[in-house]
Amino acid sequence: MGKIVAVTGNEACALALRQINPDVCAAYPITPATDLMQRFSGYVNDGKVDTELILVESEHSAMSACIGAAAAGGRVATATSSQGLALMWEMLYIAAGTRLPIVMPLVNRALSAPLNIHGDHSDGMGARDTGWIQLYSENAQEAYDNTIMAFRIAEHLDVRLPIMVCMDGFIVSHSIERVEYVDDADVKNFVGKFEAVHPLLDLENPKSYGPLILTDLYHEYKRAQHEVMTKVPAVIETVSAEFAKMTGREYNLFEKYRLEDAEIAIVVMSSAAGTTKDIIDQYREKGVKIGLLKPRMFRPFPFTEIAEALKHVKAIAVLDRADSFGGMGPLYSEIAACVMQMDSKPAVTNKIFGLGGRDYLPDQAEYVIDELIEIAKSGKVKTVKEYIGVRE
Amino acid sequence: MSKKFWEELPQGSVVLEAGSSAKFKTGSWRSMRPRWIEENCIQCMFCWMYCPDMSVKVTEEGKRADFDFEYCKGCGICALECPGKKGNKAIVMEGEGN
Ligand code: SF4
Ligand code: SF4
């Protein structure tokens, strides 16, 4: 068993990066991810890693440098948050379309305006269509474990795609929790040697990255990109199973909590799932058959598997820590697509919560569960989309 | 360009064949055509340097030769940059149809 420590999410992810020792890391500071890369640059400074750390002038440059380094044939990592991710936007698509396995912890934070530095999923959800794999973590342990697994997933020869490892800004990134580390040697062994595919630095075999592809082939390239995403879930399952063998910690595409015999269910990602599980326990004691489903893999989204896992419930509340203004919450849209595949059609509501770091408190979970009980009885949904925990 | 099925495409659109851009003939884009006036040419090679393609040919002795119209897209940069001799340009642009 590895060392048990009391650390923040950022600290744990920085340590994972030290253990993995990437070839190149290009980064630019942004709250709340600053502290992660600051700690990692400390490892660089102290000679604990061989990583070439490139200090750039913006996140757009950070991702550009990561793309160049990955195309050159290196194992590459960076980290960012919020506006930083937004500034990377065009480069995110290039990393994915060029099939470069860059690993990026994303410390989820709200987007401006108004300016806010606290946690919500607006940044990650804004990047959901970029072609990156996205894993969401509930706590520091999951963020650490996901970071280690992310290298194996991204670099898998069937995949070769960039990956974001998401954790909630401040709630996870800056809170001290119990984390069980994996020994350095075990991480090294688990992650293995980096295998470059078409490296630019292989000068014997010259090649070009980033050609112009017009109407005759672009559509085909996108079809191929869709195809590779369909291979990701199986790779995540295999890598997670291997990780479980090493650590005893089990991960799947999503987590089910007291869901098997549930009549009503909450779907929520990341740290809010922890609070929700506590409240579910309280309702279970009162005899309410409530369960939870926590997606870990948001991109690609496991539609069929989630449809199967939720098909027996009567009512579902989907809690989104991000909004699509004028549309439905992003997680709701995915769950609604799952429900479309079911013969039984459970009622589904969408609750927008916790924007800009607004605390998700037990009374919000209780409100949602009380309403779910009513919906399960009557079969009627009064309001499909609603903000909760809002002063009104 | 061969029309491939999506299953046959190289990963990440990487071009694995070196020098394949020579196959991409851009001459058909041209509506203006540069004309070289050899007697005004001082062999400064500015045109060769500035040409965004590979349309200014060079002899084995390193001297400026005529244009390669398979690639020349008629952008006119060479004519603009050409210093010529005593104020007389060694490259002039002419309409392709003229
Ligand atoms: S017109 Fe443009 S493309 Fe043609 S030779 Fe001159 S610089 Fe090159
Ligand atoms: S730029 Fe003009 S003068 Fe110079 S080499 Fe070319 S044609 Fe001759």
Short mmCIF file of C-alpha atoms and ligand atoms in Angstrom, two decimals:
data_model
loop_
_atom_site.label_atom_id
_atom_site.label_comp_id
_atom_site.label_asym_id
_atom_site.label_seq_id
_atom_site.Cartn_x
_atom_site.Cartn_y
_atom_site.Cartn_z
CA MET A 1 0.00 0.00 0.00
CA GLY A 2 1.18 3.51 -0.83
CA LYS A 3 1.80 6.35 1.58
CA ILE A 4 -1.27 7.99 3.12
CA VAL A 5 -1.06 11.76 3.22
CA ALA A 6 -3.19 14.85 3.88
CA VAL A 7 -2.95 16.97 0.73
CA THR A 8 -4.94 19.24 -1.58
CA GLY A 9 -6.16 18.13 -5.00
CA ASN A 10 -3.57 20.35 -6.68
CA GLU A 11 -0.79 18.92 -4.54
CA ALA A 12 -1.83 15.36 -5.35
CA CYS A 13 -2.00 16.03 -9.11
CA ALA A 14 1.37 17.80 -9.06
CA LEU A 15 2.82 14.76 -7.32
CA ALA A 16 1.28 12.46 -9.93
CA LEU A 17 3.00 14.53 -12.62
CA ARG A 18 6.29 14.25 -10.74
CA GLN A 19 5.90 10.49 -10.57
CA ILE A 20 5.15 10.32 -14.29
CA ASN A 21 7.98 12.68 -15.24
CA PRO A 22 6.68 13.97 -18.60
CA ASP A 23 9.18 15.06 -21.27
CA VAL A 24 7.66 18.49 -21.77
CA CYS A 25 5.30 20.69 -19.84
CA ALA A 26 4.28 24.15 -21.08
CA ALA A 27 2.12 26.10 -18.69
CA TYR A 28 0.77 29.51 -17.76
CA PRO A 29 -0.59 30.29 -14.30
CA ILE A 30 -4.32 30.73 -13.66
CA THR A 31 -6.26 30.43 -10.44
CA PRO A 32 -7.07 27.83 -9.14
CA ALA A 33 -4.68 25.72 -11.27
CA THR A 34 -1.69 27.99 -10.57
CA ASP A 35 -0.75 26.15 -7.42
CA LEU A 36 -0.65 22.80 -9.26
CA MET A 37 1.88 23.97 -11.84
CA GLN A 38 3.77 26.02 -9.25
CA ARG A 39 4.32 22.86 -7.24
CA PHE A 40 5.35 20.99 -10.36
CA SER A 41 7.80 23.72 -11.36
CA GLY A 42 9.28 23.27 -7.89
CA TYR A 43 9.98 19.63 -8.78
CA VAL A 44 11.61 20.82 -12.01
CA ASN A 45 13.71 23.34 -10.09
CA ASP A 46 14.79 20.75 -7.53
CA GLY A 47 15.80 18.28 -10.22
CA LYS A 48 13.13 15.76 -9.18
CA VAL A 49 12.01 15.42 -12.82
CA ASP A 50 13.72 15.67 -16.21
CA THR A 51 10.81 17.62 -17.68
CA GLU A 52 11.52 20.52 -19.99
CA LEU A 53 9.29 23.20 -18.47
CA ILE A 54 8.36 25.89 -20.98
CA LEU A 55 7.13 29.10 -19.41
CA VAL A 56 4.99 30.78 -22.03
CA GLU A 57 3.15 34.09 -22.27
CA SER A 58 -0.43 32.77 -22.43
CA GLU A 59 -2.49 29.60 -22.36
CA HIS A 60 -2.86 29.77 -26.13
CA SER A 61 0.92 29.50 -26.30
CA ALA A 62 0.98 26.84 -23.60
CA MET A 63 -1.29 24.56 -25.62
CA SER A 64 0.56 25.45 -28.83
CA ALA A 65 3.88 24.45 -27.26
CA CYS A 66 2.31 21.24 -25.92
CA ILE A 67 1.05 20.42 -29.41
CA GLY A 68 4.49 21.01 -30.90
CA ALA A 69 6.19 18.93 -28.23
CA ALA A 70 3.67 16.10 -28.60
CA ALA A 71 4.04 16.11 -32.40
CA ALA A 72 7.82 16.07 -31.93
CA GLY A 73 7.33 12.80 -30.06
CA GLY A 74 7.28 13.68 -26.36
CA ARG A 75 5.09 12.75 -23.41
CA VAL A 76 3.41 16.06 -22.63
CA ALA A 77 1.33 17.53 -19.81
CA THR A 78 -0.03 20.90 -18.74
CA ALA A 79 -2.79 22.19 -16.47
CA THR A 80 -5.24 25.05 -16.62
CA SER A 81 -8.52 26.51 -15.53
CA SER A 82 -11.40 28.69 -16.71
CA GLN A 83 -10.26 31.65 -18.86
CA GLY A 84 -7.02 29.81 -19.50
CA LEU A 85 -8.92 26.93 -21.06
CA ALA A 86 -11.05 29.43 -22.98
CA LEU A 87 -7.91 31.03 -24.40
CA MET A 88 -6.68 27.59 -25.50
CA TRP A 89 -9.90 26.98 -27.39
CA GLU A 90 -8.70 26.82 -30.99
CA MET A 91 -5.62 24.83 -30.00
CA LEU A 92 -7.74 22.25 -28.12
CA TYR A 93 -9.36 21.21 -31.40
CA ILE A 94 -5.96 21.00 -33.07
CA ALA A 95 -4.56 18.77 -30.31
CA ALA A 96 -7.51 16.39 -30.67
CA GLY A 97 -7.78 16.48 -34.48
CA THR A 98 -4.05 15.80 -34.74
CA ARG A 99 -4.44 12.91 -32.25
CA LEU A 100 -1.86 14.09 -29.73
CA PRO A 101 -2.08 12.41 -26.30
CA ILE A 102 -1.60 15.50 -24.11
CA VAL A 103 -2.67 15.14 -20.46
CA MET A 104 -4.21 18.19 -18.81
CA PRO A 105 -5.60 18.49 -15.30
CA LEU A 106 -8.43 21.03 -15.58
CA VAL A 107 -9.28 22.72 -12.30
CA ASN A 108 -12.89 23.61 -13.03
CA ARG A 109 -13.73 27.26 -12.52
CA ALA A 110 -16.46 29.66 -13.60
CA LEU A 111 -16.07 31.85 -16.69
CA SER A 112 -16.23 35.65 -16.85
CA ALA A 113 -18.34 37.87 -16.83
CA PRO A 114 -18.85 38.65 -14.01
CA LEU A 115 -15.31 37.78 -12.98
CA ASN A 116 -15.24 34.85 -10.57
CA ILE A 117 -12.44 32.51 -9.57
CA HIS A 118 -14.47 29.74 -7.91
CA GLY A 119 -15.53 26.33 -9.01
CA ASP A 120 -18.13 25.35 -11.54
CA HIS A 121 -18.10 23.33 -14.75
CA SER A 122 -18.55 26.13 -17.30
CA ASP A 123 -14.98 25.79 -18.55
CA GLY A 124 -15.01 22.02 -19.04
CA MET A 125 -18.48 22.01 -20.57
CA GLY A 126 -17.43 24.74 -22.99
CA ALA A 127 -14.70 22.39 -24.20
CA ARG A 128 -16.92 19.32 -24.41
CA ASP A 129 -16.99 19.35 -28.23
CA THR A 130 -13.25 19.82 -28.75
CA GLY A 131 -12.55 16.11 -29.16
CA TRP A 132 -10.75 15.74 -25.81
CA ILE A 133 -11.53 12.89 -23.47
CA GLN A 134 -12.92 14.26 -20.20
CA LEU A 135 -12.82 12.57 -16.80
CA TYR A 136 -14.43 14.29 -13.79
CA SER A 137 -13.16 13.62 -10.27
CA GLU A 138 -15.12 13.77 -7.01
CA ASN A 139 -12.20 14.37 -4.66
CA ALA A 140 -8.42 14.66 -4.46
CA GLN A 141 -7.96 10.89 -4.47
CA GLU A 142 -9.91 10.55 -7.72
CA ALA A 143 -8.08 13.50 -9.28
CA TYR A 144 -4.75 11.89 -8.42
CA ASP A 145 -5.77 8.43 -9.61
CA ASN A 146 -7.37 9.81 -12.79
CA THR A 147 -4.21 11.76 -13.61
CA ILE A 148 -2.13 8.60 -13.48
CA MET A 149 -4.65 6.61 -15.50
CA ALA A 150 -5.03 9.49 -17.98
CA PHE A 151 -1.56 8.90 -19.43
CA ARG A 152 -2.34 5.27 -20.13
CA ILE A 153 -5.71 6.11 -21.67
CA ALA A 154 -4.50 8.99 -23.85
CA GLU A 155 -1.37 7.18 -25.01
CA HIS A 156 -3.09 3.87 -25.77
CA LEU A 157 -2.36 3.03 -29.41
CA ASP A 158 -6.08 2.60 -30.16
CA VAL A 159 -6.75 6.08 -28.75
CA ARG A 160 -3.96 8.69 -29.06
CA LEU A 161 -6.21 11.53 -27.95
CA PRO A 162 -5.71 14.38 -25.47
CA ILE A 163 -7.43 14.08 -22.11
CA MET A 164 -8.65 16.49 -19.42
CA VAL A 165 -8.73 15.37 -15.80
CA CYS A 166 -11.26 17.64 -14.13
CA MET A 167 -11.61 18.52 -10.46
CA ASP A 168 -13.66 21.25 -8.80
CA GLY A 169 -11.81 24.50 -8.26
CA PHE A 170 -11.04 25.22 -4.59
CA ILE A 171 -13.52 22.61 -3.30
CA VAL A 172 -11.08 19.89 -4.40
CA SER A 173 -8.03 21.77 -5.67
CA HIS A 174 -7.44 23.66 -2.40
CA SER A 175 -9.05 21.50 0.29
CA ILE A 176 -6.87 19.15 2.27
CA GLU A 177 -8.09 15.57 2.18
CA ARG A 178 -6.82 12.09 2.89
CA VAL A 179 -5.10 10.72 -0.19
CA GLU A 180 -3.39 7.41 -0.66
CA TYR A 181 -0.43 7.73 -2.98
CA VAL A 182 0.89 5.00 -5.23
CA ASP A 183 4.62 4.31 -4.84
CA ASP A 184 6.86 6.05 -7.36
CA ALA A 185 8.13 2.79 -8.83
CA ASP A 186 4.59 1.42 -9.21
CA VAL A 187 3.41 4.56 -11.01
CA LYS A 188 6.41 4.41 -13.32
CA ASN A 189 5.75 0.78 -14.04
CA PHE A 190 2.01 1.34 -14.50
CA VAL A 191 2.40 4.24 -16.90
CA GLY A 192 5.23 2.55 -18.82
CA LYS A 193 7.52 3.94 -21.45
CA PHE A 194 6.15 6.52 -23.84
CA GLU A 195 5.71 5.27 -27.36
CA ALA A 196 5.87 8.02 -29.97
CA VAL A 197 3.67 7.73 -33.07
CA HIS A 198 4.93 9.58 -36.17
CA PRO A 199 7.34 11.80 -34.21
CA LEU A 200 8.57 14.87 -36.06
CA LEU A 201 11.98 14.38 -34.50
CA ASP A 202 12.41 11.09 -36.35
CA LEU A 203 14.49 12.85 -38.99
CA GLU A 204 15.01 9.68 -41.04
CA ASN A 205 11.31 9.74 -41.85
CA PRO A 206 10.29 13.33 -42.60
CA LYS A 207 6.60 14.14 -42.34
CA SER A 208 4.19 17.08 -42.14
CA TYR A 209 1.64 17.89 -39.45
CA GLY A 210 -1.41 20.07 -40.02
CA PRO A 211 -2.20 19.88 -43.74
CA LEU A 212 -5.10 21.67 -45.40
CA ILE A 213 -7.96 19.21 -45.85
CA LEU A 214 -10.91 20.54 -47.80
CA THR A 215 -14.30 19.27 -48.93
CA ASP A 216 -12.90 16.07 -50.40
CA LEU A 217 -11.67 14.59 -47.08
CA TYR A 218 -12.56 16.74 -44.02
CA HIS A 219 -15.87 14.95 -43.48
CA GLU A 220 -14.04 11.60 -43.58
CA TYR A 221 -11.45 12.82 -41.04
CA LYS A 222 -14.22 13.82 -38.63
CA ARG A 223 -15.89 10.43 -39.12
CA ALA A 224 -12.58 8.80 -38.20
CA GLN A 225 -12.32 11.05 -35.13
CA HIS A 226 -15.80 9.96 -34.05
CA GLU A 227 -14.74 6.35 -34.48
CA VAL A 228 -11.72 6.65 -32.24
CA MET A 229 -13.90 8.11 -29.48
CA THR A 230 -16.02 4.96 -29.61
CA LYS A 231 -12.91 2.96 -28.66
CA VAL A 232 -12.19 5.06 -25.56
CA PRO A 233 -14.65 3.46 -23.07
CA ALA A 234 -13.15 -0.02 -23.47
CA VAL A 235 -9.65 1.38 -22.98
CA ILE A 236 -10.74 3.28 -19.86
CA GLU A 237 -12.29 0.11 -18.46
CA THR A 238 -9.15 -1.94 -19.10
CA VAL A 239 -6.82 0.68 -17.66
CA SER A 240 -9.10 1.17 -14.64
CA ALA A 241 -9.22 -2.57 -13.99
CA GLU A 242 -5.43 -2.73 -14.05
CA PHE A 243 -5.28 0.25 -11.71
CA ALA A 244 -7.72 -1.46 -9.34
CA LYS A 245 -5.48 -4.52 -9.28
CA MET A 246 -2.55 -2.33 -8.23
CA THR A 247 -4.34 -0.10 -5.71
CA GLY A 248 -7.63 -1.75 -4.78
CA ARG A 249 -9.43 1.40 -5.91
CA GLU A 250 -12.20 0.64 -8.41
CA TYR A 251 -13.18 3.02 -11.20
CA ASN A 252 -15.74 2.65 -13.96
CA LEU A 253 -17.17 4.88 -16.65
CA PHE A 254 -19.57 6.12 -13.99
CA GLU A 255 -20.25 5.36 -10.36
CA LYS A 256 -23.52 3.90 -9.11
CA TYR A 257 -24.44 4.60 -5.51
CA ARG A 258 -27.40 2.71 -4.00
CA LEU A 259 -28.90 2.69 -7.48
CA GLU A 260 -29.68 -1.03 -7.96
CA ASP A 261 -33.10 -0.97 -6.26
CA ALA A 262 -33.70 2.80 -6.52
CA GLU A 263 -37.01 4.26 -7.66
CA ILE A 264 -35.66 7.78 -8.03
CA ALA A 265 -32.18 8.94 -8.90
CA ILE A 266 -29.90 11.95 -8.92
CA VAL A 267 -27.27 12.34 -11.62
CA VAL A 268 -24.46 14.67 -10.63
CA MET A 269 -20.71 14.91 -11.27
CA SER A 270 -17.64 15.77 -9.24
CA SER A 271 -17.54 17.00 -5.63
CA ALA A 272 -21.30 17.55 -5.30
CA ALA A 273 -21.73 13.77 -5.57
CA GLY A 274 -20.11 13.42 -2.11
CA THR A 275 -22.66 15.67 -0.41
CA THR A 276 -25.48 14.00 -2.33
CA LYS A 277 -24.43 10.52 -1.17
CA ASP A 278 -24.68 11.65 2.48
CA ILE A 279 -28.19 12.95 2.00
CA ILE A 280 -29.15 9.81 0.09
CA ASP A 281 -28.04 7.77 3.11
CA GLN A 282 -30.35 9.84 5.33
CA TYR A 283 -33.34 9.31 3.00
CA ARG A 284 -32.54 5.60 2.69
CA GLU A 285 -32.82 5.36 6.48
CA LYS A 286 -36.32 6.79 6.15
CA GLY A 287 -37.10 4.12 3.54
CA VAL A 288 -36.89 6.30 0.42
CA LYS A 289 -35.48 4.29 -2.48
CA ILE A 290 -33.11 6.84 -3.88
CA GLY A 291 -29.81 6.30 -5.67
CA LEU A 292 -27.11 8.27 -7.44
CA LEU A 293 -25.28 8.03 -10.73
CA LYS A 294 -22.04 9.96 -11.02
CA PRO A 295 -20.55 10.14 -14.53
CA ARG A 296 -16.77 9.95 -14.44
CA MET A 297 -16.28 9.87 -18.21
CA PHE A 298 -18.18 12.79 -19.76
CA ARG A 299 -16.45 12.60 -23.16
CA PRO A 300 -17.07 10.24 -24.74
CA PHE A 301 -20.43 9.87 -22.97
CA PRO A 302 -21.50 6.29 -22.14
CA PHE A 303 -25.09 6.56 -23.40
CA THR A 304 -25.97 2.90 -23.63
CA GLU A 305 -24.44 1.96 -20.29
CA ILE A 306 -26.11 4.84 -18.45
CA ALA A 307 -29.47 4.10 -20.11
CA GLU A 308 -29.13 0.54 -18.82
CA ALA A 309 -28.21 1.71 -15.32
CA LEU A 310 -31.15 4.12 -15.03
CA LYS A 311 -33.88 2.27 -16.90
CA HIS A 312 -35.64 0.99 -13.75
CA VAL A 313 -36.13 4.38 -12.05
CA LYS A 314 -39.31 6.46 -12.24
CA ALA A 315 -37.81 9.94 -11.94
CA ILE A 316 -34.37 11.44 -12.40
CA ALA A 317 -32.98 14.85 -11.39
CA VAL A 318 -29.91 15.91 -13.33
CA LEU A 319 -27.77 18.43 -11.48
CA ASP A 320 -25.64 20.63 -13.70
CA ARG A 321 -22.86 22.84 -12.35
CA ALA A 322 -22.94 24.77 -15.65
CA ASP A 323 -25.67 26.27 -17.79
CA SER A 324 -26.26 26.52 -21.49
CA PHE A 325 -28.15 29.79 -21.44
CA GLY A 326 -31.37 29.46 -23.33
CA GLY A 327 -30.85 25.72 -23.54
CA MET A 328 -30.70 22.88 -21.02
CA GLY A 329 -27.79 22.05 -18.75
CA PRO A 330 -25.12 20.04 -20.61
CA LEU A 331 -25.38 16.94 -18.41
CA TYR A 332 -29.17 17.03 -18.66
CA SER A 333 -28.95 16.94 -22.46
CA GLU A 334 -26.85 13.77 -22.31
CA ILE A 335 -29.14 12.06 -19.79
CA ALA A 336 -32.20 13.04 -21.83
CA ALA A 337 -30.52 11.32 -24.80
CA CYS A 338 -30.06 8.22 -22.62
CA VAL A 339 -33.73 8.29 -21.62
CA MET A 340 -34.68 8.39 -25.30
CA GLN A 341 -33.15 4.92 -25.65
CA MET A 342 -35.27 3.44 -22.85
CA ASP A 343 -38.61 1.69 -23.27
CA SER A 344 -39.60 3.01 -19.85
CA LYS A 345 -39.41 6.78 -19.99
CA PRO A 346 -38.58 8.14 -16.53
CA ALA A 347 -39.41 11.78 -15.86
CA VAL A 348 -36.27 13.96 -15.94
CA THR A 349 -35.68 17.36 -14.40
CA ASN A 350 -32.70 19.67 -14.68
CA LYS A 351 -31.35 21.62 -11.70
CA ILE A 352 -28.65 24.21 -12.21
CA PHE A 353 -26.61 24.56 -9.02
CA GLY A 354 -23.38 25.86 -7.55
CA LEU A 355 -22.37 28.37 -10.23
CA GLY A 356 -19.31 30.47 -9.46
CA GLY A 357 -18.54 28.33 -6.41
CA ARG A 358 -21.95 28.77 -4.70
CA ASP A 359 -21.98 26.12 -1.99
CA TYR A 360 -24.03 23.04 -2.71
CA LEU A 361 -25.59 22.44 0.69
CA PRO A 362 -27.58 19.50 2.10
CA ASP A 363 -30.86 21.44 1.92
CA GLN A 364 -30.49 21.70 -1.86
CA ALA A 365 -30.14 17.92 -2.15
CA GLU A 366 -33.13 17.50 0.18
CA TYR A 367 -35.22 19.86 -1.95
CA VAL A 368 -34.34 17.85 -5.06
CA ILE A 369 -35.12 14.51 -3.43
CA ASP A 370 -38.44 15.73 -1.97
CA GLU A 371 -39.48 16.88 -5.42
CA LEU A 372 -38.36 13.57 -6.98
CA ILE A 373 -40.59 11.69 -4.51
CA GLU A 374 -43.55 13.82 -5.63
CA ILE A 375 -42.74 13.36 -9.33
CA ALA A 376 -42.43 9.59 -8.91
CA LYS A 377 -45.90 9.56 -7.32
CA SER A 378 -47.70 11.87 -9.74
CA GLY A 379 -45.63 11.28 -12.86
CA LYS A 380 -45.81 15.03 -13.44
CA VAL A 381 -42.87 17.43 -13.84
CA LYS A 382 -43.78 21.03 -12.99
CA THR A 383 -40.56 22.78 -14.01
CA VAL A 384 -38.09 21.03 -16.26
CA LYS A 385 -35.19 23.42 -15.76
CA GLU A 386 -34.72 25.27 -12.51
CA TYR A 387 -31.94 27.06 -10.63
CA ILE A 388 -31.50 25.79 -7.07
CA GLY A 389 -29.62 27.38 -4.18
CA VAL A 390 -30.42 30.76 -5.71
CA ARG A 391 -31.73 33.74 -3.71
CA GLU A 392 -35.19 34.62 -4.99
CA MET B 1 -5.95 13.56 -54.97
CA SER B 2 -7.20 10.02 -54.39
CA LYS B 3 -10.57 9.80 -52.71
CA LYS B 4 -10.09 7.72 -49.59
CA PHE B 5 -12.68 6.16 -47.28
CA TRP B 6 -12.58 7.37 -43.68
CA GLU B 7 -11.22 4.00 -42.51
CA GLU B 8 -8.07 4.43 -44.60
CA LEU B 9 -6.96 7.86 -43.42
CA PRO B 10 -3.64 8.38 -41.64
CA GLN B 11 -4.01 9.12 -37.92
CA GLY B 12 -4.30 12.82 -37.16
CA SER B 13 -3.97 13.80 -40.86
CA VAL B 14 -0.17 13.49 -40.66
CA VAL B 15 1.41 13.46 -44.11
CA LEU B 16 4.00 10.68 -44.06
CA GLU B 17 5.38 11.28 -47.53
CA ALA B 18 8.25 13.76 -47.61
CA GLY B 19 8.18 16.53 -50.23
CA SER B 20 4.62 15.72 -51.26
CA SER B 21 3.76 19.41 -51.67
CA ALA B 22 5.58 19.25 -55.03
CA LYS B 23 2.48 17.36 -56.21
CA PHE B 24 0.28 20.30 -55.37
CA LYS B 25 0.39 22.40 -58.54
CA THR B 26 -0.84 25.90 -57.83
CA GLY B 27 -0.30 27.31 -61.33
CA SER B 28 -3.98 26.98 -62.19
CA TRP B 29 -4.87 29.66 -59.61
CA ARG B 30 -3.15 32.33 -61.70
CA SER B 31 -4.98 35.25 -63.30
CA MET B 32 -1.85 37.44 -63.60
CA ARG B 33 1.43 36.19 -65.05
CA PRO B 34 4.91 37.53 -64.23
CA ARG B 35 7.21 38.21 -67.19
CA TRP B 36 10.98 38.19 -66.67
CA ILE B 37 12.94 40.86 -68.56
CA GLU B 38 16.41 39.40 -68.47
CA GLU B 39 18.31 42.54 -69.55
CA ASN B 40 17.04 44.41 -66.45
CA CYS B 41 17.92 41.55 -64.06
CA ILE B 42 20.83 42.13 -61.64
CA GLN B 43 20.71 38.53 -60.25
CA CYS B 44 19.95 39.68 -56.72
CA MET B 45 17.65 36.65 -56.22
CA PHE B 46 15.09 38.67 -54.26
CA CYS B 47 12.37 37.10 -56.41
CA TRP B 48 13.54 33.60 -55.51
CA MET B 49 13.59 34.48 -51.83
CA TYR B 50 10.22 36.22 -51.73
CA CYS B 51 8.26 33.79 -53.90
CA PRO B 52 5.80 32.02 -51.54
CA ASP B 53 5.95 28.92 -53.73
CA MET B 54 8.83 27.42 -55.71
CA SER B 55 8.19 29.22 -58.95
CA VAL B 56 11.48 31.00 -59.57
CA LYS B 57 13.85 28.47 -61.06
CA VAL B 58 17.58 28.58 -60.42
CA THR B 59 20.29 27.23 -62.75
CA GLU B 60 23.01 24.86 -61.60
CA GLU B 61 25.34 27.84 -61.39
CA GLY B 62 22.98 29.50 -58.98
CA LYS B 63 21.72 32.05 -61.50
CA ARG B 64 18.14 33.13 -61.86
CA ALA B 65 16.29 31.19 -64.54
CA ASP B 66 12.76 31.69 -65.88
CA PHE B 67 9.52 31.11 -63.93
CA ASP B 68 8.01 27.71 -63.32
CA PHE B 69 4.42 28.26 -64.33
CA GLU B 70 3.28 24.89 -62.96
CA TYR B 71 3.51 26.50 -59.50
CA CYS B 72 3.43 30.28 -60.09
CA LYS B 73 0.08 31.49 -58.73
CA GLY B 74 0.54 35.01 -60.06
CA CYS B 75 0.60 36.76 -56.69
CA GLY B 76 2.97 39.48 -57.94
CA ILE B 77 5.23 39.57 -54.88
CA CYS B 78 8.31 38.99 -57.03
CA ALA B 79 7.42 41.94 -59.27
CA LEU B 80 6.85 44.17 -56.26
CA GLU B 81 10.16 43.26 -54.64
CA CYS B 82 12.29 43.22 -57.81
CA PRO B 83 14.73 46.18 -57.73
CA GLY B 84 15.58 45.82 -61.46
CA LYS B 85 18.27 47.87 -63.11
CA LYS B 86 18.34 51.69 -62.91
CA GLY B 87 14.66 51.91 -62.09
CA ASN B 88 13.60 49.43 -64.77
CA LYS B 89 11.90 46.40 -63.29
CA ALA B 90 13.07 42.97 -64.37
CA ILE B 91 9.63 41.49 -63.60
CA VAL B 92 6.32 42.86 -64.80
CA MET B 93 2.86 41.42 -64.22
CA GLU B 94 0.57 40.90 -67.18
CA GLY B 95 -3.00 39.70 -67.43
CA GLU B 96 -3.16 35.94 -68.04
CA GLY B 97 -5.62 36.35 -70.91
CA ASN B 98 -3.69 39.09 -72.74
S1 SF4 C 1 4.02 35.82 -59.13
FE1 SF4 C 1 4.13 35.06 -57.00
S2 SF4 C 1 4.12 32.85 -57.28
FE2 SF4 C 1 4.62 33.67 -59.25
S3 SF4 C 1 6.83 33.71 -59.27
FE3 SF4 C 1 6.17 35.72 -58.56
S4 SF4 C 1 6.20 35.53 -56.37
FE4 SF4 C 1 6.25 33.46 -57.16
S1 SF4 C 2 14.37 40.24 -58.13
FE1 SF4 C 2 14.44 41.11 -60.19
S2 SF4 C 2 16.52 41.71 -60.41
FE2 SF4 C 2 16.52 40.37 -58.65
S3 SF4 C 2 16.97 38.37 -59.51
FE3 SF4 C 2 14.77 38.55 -59.50
S4 SF4 C 2 14.26 39.32 -61.54
FE4 SF4 C 2 16.43 39.68 -61.23
#
